[in-house]
CSV table of C-alpha atoms in Angstrom, one decimal:
chain,number,residue,atom,x,y,z
A,9,UNK,CA,-11.1,10.8,-21.2
A,10,UNK,CA,-13.5,8.2,-21.3
A,11,UNK,CA,-13.4,5.2,-24.0
A,12,UNK,CA,-15.3,2.2,-24.7
A,13,UNK,CA,-15.2,-0.7,-27.2
A,14,UNK,CA,-17.4,-3.9,-28.1
A,15,UNK,CA,-17.2,-6.8,-30.6
A,16,UNK,CA,-18.5,-10.0,-31.3
A,17,UNK,CA,-16.9,-12.8,-33.3
A,18,UNK,CA,-18.0,-16.3,-34.4
A,19,UNK,CA,-15.6,-19.0,-35.7
A,20,UNK,CA,-16.8,-22.2,-36.9
A,21,UNK,CA,-15.0,-25.4,-36.4
A,22,UNK,CA,-14.3,-25.8,-40.2
A,23,UNK,CA,-12.4,-22.3,-40.5
A,24,UNK,CA,-9.1,-22.3,-41.7
A,25,UNK,CA,-6.9,-19.3,-41.4
A,26,UNK,CA,-4.6,-18.5,-44.4
A,27,UNK,CA,-1.8,-17.0,-42.2
A,28,UNK,CA,-1.2,-17.8,-38.8
A,29,UNK,CA,-3.0,-19.7,-35.8
A,30,UNK,CA,-6.5,-19.4,-34.6
A,31,UNK,CA,-6.7,-19.9,-30.9
A,32,UNK,CA,-9.2,-21.9,-29.1
A,33,UNK,CA,-10.2,-23.8,-32.4
A,34,UNK,CA,-8.0,-26.9,-31.4
A,35,UNK,CA,-8.7,-28.2,-28.0
A,36,UNK,CA,-6.3,-30.9,-26.8
A,37,UNK,CA,-7.8,-33.5,-24.4
A,38,UNK,CA,-5.1,-34.5,-21.7
A,39,UNK,CA,-7.2,-37.5,-20.4
A,40,UNK,CA,-8.0,-39.1,-23.6
A,41,UNK,CA,-4.8,-37.9,-25.6
A,42,UNK,CA,-6.7,-36.3,-28.4
A,43,UNK,CA,-7.6,-33.0,-30.0
A,44,UNK,CA,-10.9,-31.8,-30.6
A,45,UNK,CA,-11.5,-29.2,-33.3
A,46,UNK,CA,-14.6,-27.1,-31.9
A,47,UNK,CA,-16.0,-23.6,-32.9
A,48,UNK,CA,-17.0,-20.7,-30.7
A,49,UNK,CA,-18.4,-17.3,-30.4
A,50,UNK,CA,-16.5,-14.7,-28.6
A,51,UNK,CA,-18.0,-11.6,-27.0
A,52,UNK,CA,-15.6,-8.7,-26.0
A,53,UNK,CA,-16.2,-5.5,-24.0
A,54,UNK,CA,-14.2,-2.8,-22.4
A,55,UNK,CA,-14.5,0.6,-20.7
A,56,UNK,CA,-11.6,2.6,-19.8
A,57,UNK,CA,-11.2,6.4,-17.9
A,58,UNK,CA,-7.9,8.2,-17.3
A,59,UNK,CA,-7.3,11.5,-15.7
A,60,UNK,CA,-4.5,14.0,-16.8
A,61,UNK,CA,-2.8,16.2,-14.5
A,62,UNK,CA,-1.2,18.9,-16.9
A,63,UNK,CA,-0.3,21.3,-14.1
A,64,UNK,CA,1.0,18.8,-11.6
A,65,UNK,CA,4.7,18.4,-11.1
A,66,UNK,CA,4.6,14.8,-10.5
A,67,UNK,CA,1.7,13.2,-11.7
A,68,UNK,CA,0.9,12.7,-15.3
A,69,UNK,CA,-2.1,11.0,-15.4
A,70,UNK,CA,-4.3,8.5,-13.2
A,71,UNK,CA,-6.0,5.6,-15.2
A,72,UNK,CA,-8.9,5.5,-12.8
A,73,UNK,CA,-10.7,2.4,-14.4
A,74,UNK,CA,-9.6,0.1,-17.1
A,75,UNK,CA,-11.8,-3.0,-17.1
A,76,UNK,CA,-12.3,-5.6,-19.9
A,77,UNK,CA,-14.5,-8.9,-20.2
A,78,UNK,CA,-13.9,-11.6,-22.7
A,79,UNK,CA,-16.7,-14.1,-22.7
A,80,UNK,CA,-16.6,-17.3,-24.9
A,81,UNK,CA,-19.7,-19.6,-26.0
A,82,UNK,CA,-19.5,-22.8,-27.5
A,83,UNK,CA,-21.1,-24.4,-30.8
A,84,UNK,CA,-24.3,-25.3,-28.7
A,85,UNK,CA,-24.5,-21.6,-27.3
A,86,UNK,CA,-23.4,-22.9,-23.6
A,87,UNK,CA,-21.0,-20.3,-21.6
A,88,UNK,CA,-17.9,-22.0,-22.0
A,89,UNK,CA,-15.6,-19.1,-20.5
A,90,UNK,CA,-15.6,-15.4,-19.0
A,91,UNK,CA,-12.6,-13.6,-18.0
A,92,UNK,CA,-12.6,-10.3,-16.2
A,93,UNK,CA,-9.8,-8.0,-16.2
A,94,UNK,CA,-9.5,-4.7,-14.0
A,95,UNK,CA,-6.6,-2.4,-13.8
A,96,UNK,CA,-5.5,0.9,-12.2
A,97,UNK,CA,-2.3,2.8,-12.8
A,98,UNK,CA,-0.7,6.0,-11.8
A,99,UNK,CA,1.6,7.5,-14.4
A,100,UNK,CA,4.4,9.9,-13.2
A,101,UNK,CA,5.9,13.0,-15.2
A,102,UNK,CA,8.9,10.9,-15.9
A,103,UNK,CA,6.9,8.2,-17.6
A,104,UNK,CA,7.5,5.7,-14.9
A,105,UNK,CA,4.4,3.8,-13.6
A,106,UNK,CA,2.8,2.0,-10.9
A,107,UNK,CA,-0.1,-0.4,-11.3
A,108,UNK,CA,-2.3,-3.5,-10.3
A,109,UNK,CA,-4.2,-5.9,-12.3
A,110,UNK,CA,-7.1,-8.2,-11.1
A,111,UNK,CA,-8.3,-11.0,-13.2
A,112,UNK,CA,-11.3,-13.3,-12.2
A,113,UNK,CA,-12.1,-16.2,-14.7
A,114,UNK,CA,-15.0,-18.8,-14.8
A,115,UNK,CA,-14.0,-21.8,-16.8
A,116,UNK,CA,-16.1,-24.8,-18.0
A,117,UNK,CA,-13.6,-27.0,-18.5
A,118,UNK,CA,-15.0,-29.5,-21.2
A,119,UNK,CA,-11.7,-31.4,-21.9
A,120,UNK,CA,-8.6,-32.8,-19.6
A,121,UNK,CA,-5.8,-30.1,-19.0
A,122,UNK,CA,-2.4,-30.8,-17.7
A,123,UNK,CA,-0.9,-27.6,-16.8
A,124,UNK,CA,2.1,-29.2,-14.9
A,125,UNK,CA,2.7,-31.9,-17.8
A,126,UNK,CA,3.2,-34.6,-15.1
A,127,UNK,CA,0.4,-36.8,-16.2
A,128,UNK,CA,-2.1,-35.8,-13.6
A,129,UNK,CA,-4.9,-33.9,-15.5
A,130,UNK,CA,-7.5,-31.6,-14.4
A,131,UNK,CA,-10.9,-33.3,-14.5
A,132,UNK,CA,-13.6,-31.3,-16.7
A,133,UNK,CA,-15.7,-29.3,-14.3
A,134,UNK,CA,-16.6,-25.8,-13.6
A,135,UNK,CA,-13.8,-23.7,-12.1
A,136,UNK,CA,-13.6,-20.3,-10.5
A,137,UNK,CA,-10.3,-18.4,-9.8
A,138,UNK,CA,-8.5,-14.7,-9.2
A,139,UNK,CA,-5.2,-13.3,-9.4
A,140,UNK,CA,-4.0,-10.1,-8.3
A,141,UNK,CA,-1.0,-8.6,-9.6
A,142,UNK,CA,1.0,-5.3,-8.9
A,143,UNK,CA,4.1,-4.1,-10.5
A,144,UNK,CA,6.4,-1.0,-11.6
A,145,UNK,CA,7.5,0.2,-14.7
A,146,UNK,CA,10.6,2.6,-14.7
A,147,UNK,CA,10.7,5.7,-17.0
A,148,UNK,CA,11.0,4.5,-20.6
A,149,UNK,CA,13.1,7.3,-22.0
A,150,UNK,CA,16.3,6.4,-20.0
A,151,UNK,CA,19.1,4.2,-21.2
A,152,UNK,CA,18.7,1.6,-18.3
A,153,UNK,CA,15.1,0.7,-17.8
A,154,UNK,CA,13.5,-2.0,-15.8
A,155,UNK,CA,9.9,-3.6,-14.8
A,156,UNK,CA,9.1,-6.1,-12.1
A,157,UNK,CA,5.8,-7.4,-10.8
A,158,UNK,CA,4.4,-10.0,-8.7
A,159,UNK,CA,1.4,-12.1,-8.8
A,160,UNK,CA,-0.5,-14.3,-6.3
A,161,UNK,CA,-4.0,-16.0,-6.3
A,162,UNK,CA,-5.9,-19.2,-7.4
A,163,UNK,CA,-5.5,-21.2,-10.5
A,164,UNK,CA,-8.3,-23.7,-11.4
A,165,UNK,CA,-8.5,-26.0,-8.2
A,166,UNK,CA,-5.0,-24.8,-7.0
A,167,UNK,CA,-3.0,-21.8,-6.2
A,168,UNK,CA,-0.4,-19.8,-8.1
A,169,UNK,CA,2.6,-17.2,-7.3
A,170,UNK,CA,4.5,-15.9,-10.1
A,171,UNK,CA,6.9,-12.7,-10.5
A,172,UNK,CA,9.0,-11.3,-13.3
A,173,UNK,CA,11.8,-8.9,-13.9
A,174,UNK,CA,12.5,-6.9,-17.2
A,175,UNK,CA,15.9,-4.9,-17.9
A,176,UNK,CA,16.9,-3.1,-20.9
A,177,UNK,CA,20.0,-1.2,-21.6
A,178,UNK,CA,20.4,0.9,-24.8
A,179,UNK,CA,23.8,1.7,-26.1
A,180,UNK,CA,22.3,3.6,-29.3
A,181,UNK,CA,23.1,3.8,-31.9
A,182,UNK,CA,25.4,0.8,-31.4
A,183,UNK,CA,23.6,-1.8,-29.4
A,184,UNK,CA,20.5,-2.8,-27.3
A,185,UNK,CA,20.5,-5.4,-24.4
A,186,UNK,CA,17.5,-7.0,-22.7
A,187,UNK,CA,17.1,-9.7,-20.4
A,188,UNK,CA,14.2,-11.0,-18.3
A,189,UNK,CA,13.4,-13.6,-16.0
A,190,UNK,CA,10.1,-15.2,-14.9
A,191,UNK,CA,9.0,-17.5,-12.1
A,192,UNK,CA,5.9,-19.3,-12.1
A,193,UNK,CA,5.0,-21.5,-9.0
A,194,UNK,CA,1.6,-23.5,-9.6
A,195,UNK,CA,0.2,-25.9,-6.6
A,196,UNK,CA,-2.9,-28.3,-7.6
A,197,UNK,CA,-3.0,-30.0,-4.1
A,198,UNK,CA,-3.2,-33.7,-5.0
A,199,UNK,CA,-2.1,-33.3,-8.5
A,200,UNK,CA,0.9,-32.2,-7.7
A,201,UNK,CA,3.0,-28.7,-7.8
A,202,UNK,CA,5.7,-27.4,-10.2
A,203,UNK,CA,7.7,-24.3,-10.3
A,204,UNK,CA,8.8,-23.0,-13.9
A,205,UNK,CA,11.5,-20.7,-14.7
A,206,UNK,CA,11.8,-18.9,-17.9
A,207,UNK,CA,15.1,-16.9,-18.5
A,208,UNK,CA,15.5,-14.8,-21.8
A,209,UNK,CA,18.6,-12.6,-23.2
A,210,UNK,CA,18.3,-10.7,-26.4
A,211,UNK,CA,21.4,-8.5,-28.0
A,212,UNK,CA,21.3,-6.3,-31.0
A,213,UNK,CA,24.2,-5.0,-32.5
A,214,UNK,CA,23.8,-2.3,-35.1
A,215,UNK,CA,26.8,-2.0,-37.5
A,216,UNK,CA,25.0,0.8,-39.6
A,217,UNK,CA,21.5,1.6,-40.3
A,218,UNK,CA,20.7,-1.1,-42.9
A,219,UNK,CA,23.1,-4.1,-41.2
A,220,UNK,CA,22.1,-5.4,-37.9
A,221,UNK,CA,23.0,-8.9,-35.7
A,222,UNK,CA,20.4,-9.8,-33.5
A,223,UNK,CA,21.0,-13.1,-31.0
A,224,UNK,CA,18.2,-14.6,-28.7
A,225,UNK,CA,18.9,-17.1,-25.9
A,226,UNK,CA,16.2,-18.6,-23.7
A,227,UNK,CA,16.0,-21.4,-21.2
A,228,UNK,CA,12.6,-22.8,-20.3
A,229,UNK,CA,12.4,-25.4,-17.5
A,230,UNK,CA,8.7,-26.2,-18.4
A,231,UNK,CA,10.2,-27.8,-21.6
A,232,UNK,CA,13.8,-28.3,-20.2
A,233,UNK,CA,14.6,-26.4,-23.6
A,234,UNK,CA,17.8,-24.1,-24.3
A,235,UNK,CA,17.3,-22.2,-27.6
A,236,UNK,CA,19.7,-20.0,-29.4
A,237,UNK,CA,18.6,-18.1,-32.4
A,238,UNK,CA,20.9,-15.5,-34.2
A,239,UNK,CA,20.2,-13.6,-37.3
A,240,UNK,CA,22.2,-11.4,-39.2
A,241,UNK,CA,19.8,-8.8,-41.6
A,242,UNK,CA,21.1,-6.6,-44.3
A,243,UNK,CA,18.7,-4.2,-46.1
A,244,UNK,CA,20.6,-3.8,-49.3
A,245,UNK,CA,18.1,-1.6,-50.9
A,246,UNK,CA,15.0,0.2,-49.3
A,247,UNK,CA,12.6,-2.5,-47.9
A,248,UNK,CA,14.9,-5.3,-49.5
A,249,UNK,CA,16.4,-7.5,-47.3
A,250,UNK,CA,18.9,-10.5,-46.8
A,251,UNK,CA,18.6,-12.7,-43.9
A,252,UNK,CA,21.1,-15.6,-42.6
A,253,UNK,CA,19.5,-17.3,-39.4
A,254,UNK,CA,21.1,-19.8,-37.2
A,255,UNK,CA,18.9,-21.8,-34.6
A,256,UNK,CA,20.2,-24.3,-32.2
A,257,UNK,CA,18.1,-26.2,-29.7
A,258,UNK,CA,19.4,-28.2,-26.6
A,259,UNK,CA,17.3,-30.6,-24.2
A,260,UNK,CA,18.1,-30.3,-20.4
A,261,UNK,CA,16.4,-33.5,-19.2
A,262,UNK,CA,19.8,-35.3,-18.7
A,263,UNK,CA,22.5,-33.0,-19.3
A,264,UNK,CA,22.8,-30.5,-22.2
A,265,UNK,CA,22.1,-32.4,-25.2
A,266,UNK,CA,21.5,-31.0,-28.7
A,267,UNK,CA,18.1,-31.8,-30.2
A,268,UNK,CA,18.1,-29.8,-33.6
A,269,UNK,CA,19.8,-27.3,-35.3
A,270,UNK,CA,19.4,-25.5,-38.6
A,271,UNK,CA,20.5,-22.5,-40.9
A,272,UNK,CA,18.5,-20.7,-43.2
A,273,UNK,CA,18.8,-17.8,-45.7
A,274,UNK,CA,16.2,-15.6,-47.1
A,275,UNK,CA,16.5,-13.0,-49.6
A,276,UNK,CA,13.4,-10.6,-50.8
A,277,UNK,CA,13.3,-7.8,-53.4
A,278,UNK,CA,10.8,-5.0,-53.5
A,279,UNK,CA,9.8,-4.2,-57.1
């Protein structure tokens, strides 16, 4: 079927959200080491068309077109960024899928940006860059599921090559295990090049339908950080919970050194 959407949102620089974080409101200038608060207007539009194959033994549907555009204007009404997203995908009867995504961005960079974290910031200027991503998702109704993708294209004034793998094994109703790995290689010519790795593991153990234990492990080479987060959750009454959370962070700049840790206890009760 065919579907579409459109929206306009305006955020003033003095806007303060009660909960969460408002993106694009705070702009860090890596050249002058300052943060500039600036409002913006966001215009979004999208259209999608998907064809279904009810009589086919192999195909479930074909997403012919999935296009989105996000455009941002600064407080003076000047175009700041426009992002184009184009996607097609084939979904099989076993619920697996193969897809591609092409993104193209125009950015009027107003402040210095240091994506490599090496002190060599991109200068304020107009940038155009595109990126192509292809991937495969296995059937999501199996005990063992996996996804992988690869991306290649431009990134501001340089090039980017990245890929990712997702693995999930379900031992329901006893446990659920997930592991992901992402690699991101960015080459900005004379500004330098870096390869970042992000590895994550999530383990969930279900003692019963009210008591579970979840542990997250993450290693991020961009921040040289190894993080452990372990949470015990007990639903002692319907929608009333007790949480016991342990967090532990290590820096890997010169060996594995603990930077901080903490233990938190939380309890809520629904009246």
